[in-house]
XYZ file of C-alpha atoms in Angstrom:
255
model
C -43.380 -90.266 -231.325
C -42.716 -92.988 -228.708
C -45.687 -94.383 -226.776
C -45.698 -93.651 -223.005
C -45.223 -96.614 -220.703
C -47.900 -95.530 -218.201
C -51.115 -94.442 -219.825
C -51.635 -91.415 -222.098
C -49.076 -88.630 -222.109
C -50.020 -85.556 -220.098
C -48.456 -82.951 -222.384
C -47.732 -82.490 -226.032
C -44.404 -84.338 -225.783
C -42.088 -86.113 -223.338
C -40.335 -82.894 -222.311
C -43.602 -81.147 -221.629
C -44.772 -84.093 -219.542
C -41.582 -84.042 -217.436
C -42.052 -80.327 -216.814
C -45.669 -80.861 -215.721
C -44.666 -83.595 -213.236
C -41.757 -81.512 -211.931
C -44.000 -78.513 -211.293
C -46.620 -80.687 -209.596
C -43.933 -82.250 -207.380
C -42.635 -78.835 -206.394
C -46.128 -77.671 -205.460
C -46.742 -80.878 -203.498
C -43.556 -80.503 -201.434
C -44.284 -76.832 -200.807
C -47.939 -77.106 -199.771
C -47.934 -80.765 -198.548
C -51.172 -81.368 -200.515
C -52.583 -80.282 -203.871
C -55.787 -80.815 -205.841
C -55.477 -82.101 -209.398
C -57.031 -84.621 -211.746
C -56.950 -88.314 -210.889
C -54.744 -89.049 -213.930
C -52.134 -86.472 -212.942
C -52.219 -87.590 -209.297
C -51.524 -91.198 -210.261
C -48.670 -90.156 -212.572
C -47.260 -87.794 -209.936
C -47.134 -90.358 -207.128
C -44.102 -92.421 -208.326
C -42.182 -89.272 -209.295
C -42.711 -87.593 -205.908
C -41.989 -90.736 -203.910
C -38.741 -91.288 -205.818
C -37.626 -87.770 -204.876
C -38.479 -88.464 -201.222
C -36.315 -91.587 -201.404
C -33.391 -89.468 -202.665
C -34.055 -86.956 -199.865
C -33.923 -89.701 -197.215
C -30.412 -90.615 -198.419
C -29.359 -87.018 -197.774
C -26.019 -87.079 -199.633
C -24.770 -84.517 -202.100
C -25.379 -86.720 -205.143
C -29.017 -87.200 -204.160
C -29.490 -83.466 -203.639
C -28.043 -82.732 -207.098
C -30.273 -85.429 -208.593
C -33.402 -83.800 -207.109
C -32.327 -80.312 -208.173
C -32.376 -81.500 -211.797
C -36.194 -81.595 -211.473
C -36.985 -78.984 -208.786
C -35.921 -75.426 -209.585
C -36.801 -73.814 -206.244
C -33.915 -74.295 -203.782
C -36.128 -73.472 -200.780
C -38.429 -76.371 -201.694
C -35.412 -78.672 -202.022
C -34.236 -77.592 -198.574
C -37.721 -78.271 -197.157
C -37.726 -81.705 -198.801
C -34.299 -82.738 -197.449
C -34.879 -81.412 -193.899
C -38.465 -81.599 -192.626
C -40.124 -83.966 -195.122
C -37.287 -86.500 -195.169
C -37.143 -86.448 -191.344
C -40.892 -87.092 -191.127
C -40.587 -90.023 -193.546
C -37.594 -91.581 -191.764
C -39.501 -94.457 -190.172
C -41.786 -95.092 -193.156
C -40.822 -97.711 -195.740
C -42.734 -96.425 -198.755
C -46.266 -95.116 -199.120
C -45.229 -91.483 -198.769
C -48.299 -90.084 -200.540
C -52.053 -90.527 -200.283
C -54.623 -90.002 -203.056
C -58.242 -89.190 -202.169
C -60.886 -88.826 -204.875
C -63.211 -85.831 -204.399
C -65.619 -86.117 -207.329
C -65.785 -84.578 -210.783
C -64.874 -81.025 -211.756
C -67.552 -78.635 -212.915
C -67.275 -77.748 -216.569
C -65.419 -80.632 -218.211
C -66.563 -83.242 -215.621
C -62.974 -84.425 -215.092
C -62.492 -86.704 -212.062
C -60.563 -84.808 -209.360
C -58.424 -85.995 -206.456
C -56.325 -84.668 -203.589
C -52.772 -85.977 -203.354
C -51.015 -85.295 -200.052
C -47.903 -86.308 -198.123
C -48.389 -88.827 -195.314
C -46.604 -87.004 -192.484
C -48.047 -88.958 -189.549
C -45.479 -90.765 -187.382
C -45.260 -94.513 -187.783
C -45.482 -96.789 -184.738
C -42.750 -99.410 -184.925
C -43.233 -103.030 -183.957
C -41.596 -102.600 -180.546
C -43.989 -99.789 -179.604
C -47.021 -101.806 -180.716
C -45.835 -104.877 -178.801
C -45.221 -102.809 -175.661
C -48.708 -101.279 -175.893
C -50.268 -104.731 -176.266
C -48.380 -105.995 -173.201
C -49.505 -102.991 -171.161
C -53.120 -103.532 -172.210
C -52.980 -107.212 -171.321
C -51.406 -106.381 -167.961
C -54.058 -103.777 -167.124
C -56.955 -106.091 -168.041
C -58.673 -107.677 -164.995
C -57.919 -111.321 -164.381
C -60.809 -113.709 -165.152
C -62.687 -115.023 -162.160
C -61.739 -118.505 -161.057
C -64.441 -121.104 -161.725
C -66.331 -122.395 -158.700
C -66.765 -126.133 -158.434
C -70.378 -126.898 -157.489
C -71.652 -130.422 -156.880
C -74.113 -131.728 -159.425
C -76.910 -132.220 -156.851
C -76.667 -128.642 -155.488
C -79.902 -126.645 -155.783
C -80.419 -122.910 -156.088
C -81.638 -122.705 -152.491
C -78.428 -124.310 -151.257
C -76.332 -121.806 -153.168
C -78.277 -118.843 -151.763
C -78.032 -120.276 -148.247
C -74.248 -120.506 -148.582
C -73.908 -116.975 -149.937
C -76.090 -115.300 -147.246
C -76.178 -116.455 -143.593
C -79.576 -117.606 -142.386
C -79.759 -114.990 -139.624
C -79.124 -112.218 -142.188
C -81.598 -113.363 -144.836
C -84.797 -111.359 -145.258
C -88.003 -113.054 -144.061
C -90.298 -114.532 -146.645
C -93.047 -112.284 -148.009
C -96.401 -112.938 -146.276
C -94.933 -114.583 -143.179
C -95.598 -113.431 -139.613
C -91.983 -112.373 -139.248
C -92.262 -110.119 -142.315
C -95.412 -108.488 -140.943
C -93.679 -107.824 -137.625
C -90.707 -106.230 -139.387
C -93.051 -104.048 -141.453
C -94.821 -102.874 -138.315
C -91.533 -102.002 -136.664
C -90.464 -100.013 -139.715
C -93.781 -98.173 -139.751
C -93.404 -97.105 -136.138
C -89.768 -96.158 -136.594
C -88.875 -92.477 -136.388
C -88.781 -90.828 -139.807
C -87.145 -87.635 -138.507
C -85.145 -86.825 -135.431
C -87.540 -86.471 -132.487
C -90.541 -87.812 -134.412
C -92.907 -90.753 -134.061
C -95.492 -92.382 -136.303
C -99.195 -92.079 -135.296
C -100.508 -94.790 -132.990
C -103.396 -96.998 -134.060
C -105.423 -95.773 -131.073
C -105.109 -92.178 -132.258
C -103.579 -91.025 -128.979
C -100.329 -89.140 -128.767
C -97.214 -91.230 -128.109
C -95.639 -90.684 -124.734
C -93.369 -87.634 -124.864
C -94.630 -86.476 -128.298
C -97.196 -83.655 -128.207
C -96.568 -81.601 -131.358
C -98.822 -82.556 -134.290
C -97.477 -82.500 -137.857
C -99.420 -82.439 -141.131
C -97.618 -83.843 -144.193
C -99.817 -82.201 -146.848
C -99.390 -78.654 -145.570
C -96.013 -79.261 -143.866
C -97.340 -77.405 -140.795
C -97.148 -78.306 -137.123
C -99.409 -77.472 -134.152
C -98.399 -77.184 -130.522
C -100.725 -77.987 -127.618
C -103.080 -75.129 -126.817
C -102.879 -73.514 -130.227
C -105.962 -72.468 -132.205
C -106.241 -75.506 -134.524
C -104.611 -78.128 -132.311
C -107.768 -79.946 -131.246
C -109.241 -80.098 -134.745
C -106.050 -81.363 -136.384
C -105.307 -85.039 -137.000
C -101.654 -85.770 -136.480
C -99.989 -87.533 -139.391
C -96.647 -87.430 -137.578
C -95.753 -86.546 -133.986
C -92.791 -84.490 -132.761
C -91.420 -84.120 -129.276
C -90.592 -80.410 -129.740
C -91.216 -77.566 -132.200
C -87.463 -77.358 -132.854
C -87.370 -80.910 -134.221
C -90.479 -80.197 -136.276
C -88.809 -77.197 -137.889
C -85.632 -79.201 -138.417
C -87.730 -81.717 -140.383
C -89.012 -78.927 -142.658
C -92.355 -78.240 -140.943
C -93.509 -74.649 -140.344
C -95.755 -73.304 -137.539
C -99.388 -73.164 -138.677
C -100.547 -69.542 -138.808
C -97.085 -68.274 -137.979
C -94.944 -68.357 -134.894
C -97.351 -66.168 -132.920
C -100.302 -68.493 -133.547
C -98.291 -71.431 -132.242
C -97.082 -69.462 -129.241
C -93.464 -69.535 -130.475
C -91.305 -66.603 -129.555
C -89.421 -65.141 -132.536
């Protein structure tokens, strides 16, 4: 008996081996992927890829050559129409083998062999995509020439005008700005408490931040309440989220 050229023979003889590979090829073209042993998958790959090469030619002689191995005419039609069209832009490498571990029982190494049906990007498409990516990328910032004796303070002074720079922390100007911000109105129609404790001119409604209540002059708790914020009217106090202490009737507000 002649010795096989590629590893051990799969069947009892050469004819049996050709029948095994033909049946595996037919199942592969029908289902696009099959699970078999690693040895059979490696022996099946060159046989199946040779048939795909014949199918890509598409002539009558190639179809007759494939039909010598595949007995199902529907599978041959599928091979010459859909599979060959999917492999049109691919120059070889029509199948993929993935090992999936050993089989239970005889511990034979198993693998999945499948057809590579994904479209192939040609060189022109890849080059066009690279040009588009390079065009969409932001241009690098131009370097700024800075004299060697320039200090950090000089750079900051050039970036921000002197009249717009914030005053230094701890200076008299910073304290004055902080005081102005403290007295600034937090809400519409409101005023911060004065240091003297008296009501600001035009602001008579007392507001309490903890309870979010306000008191109008003459109400029950007005004299015993320390104003944390002053409002010029109950409407502005309610707009700021404050509610009348004790209800609208207690604050002499008509509903």
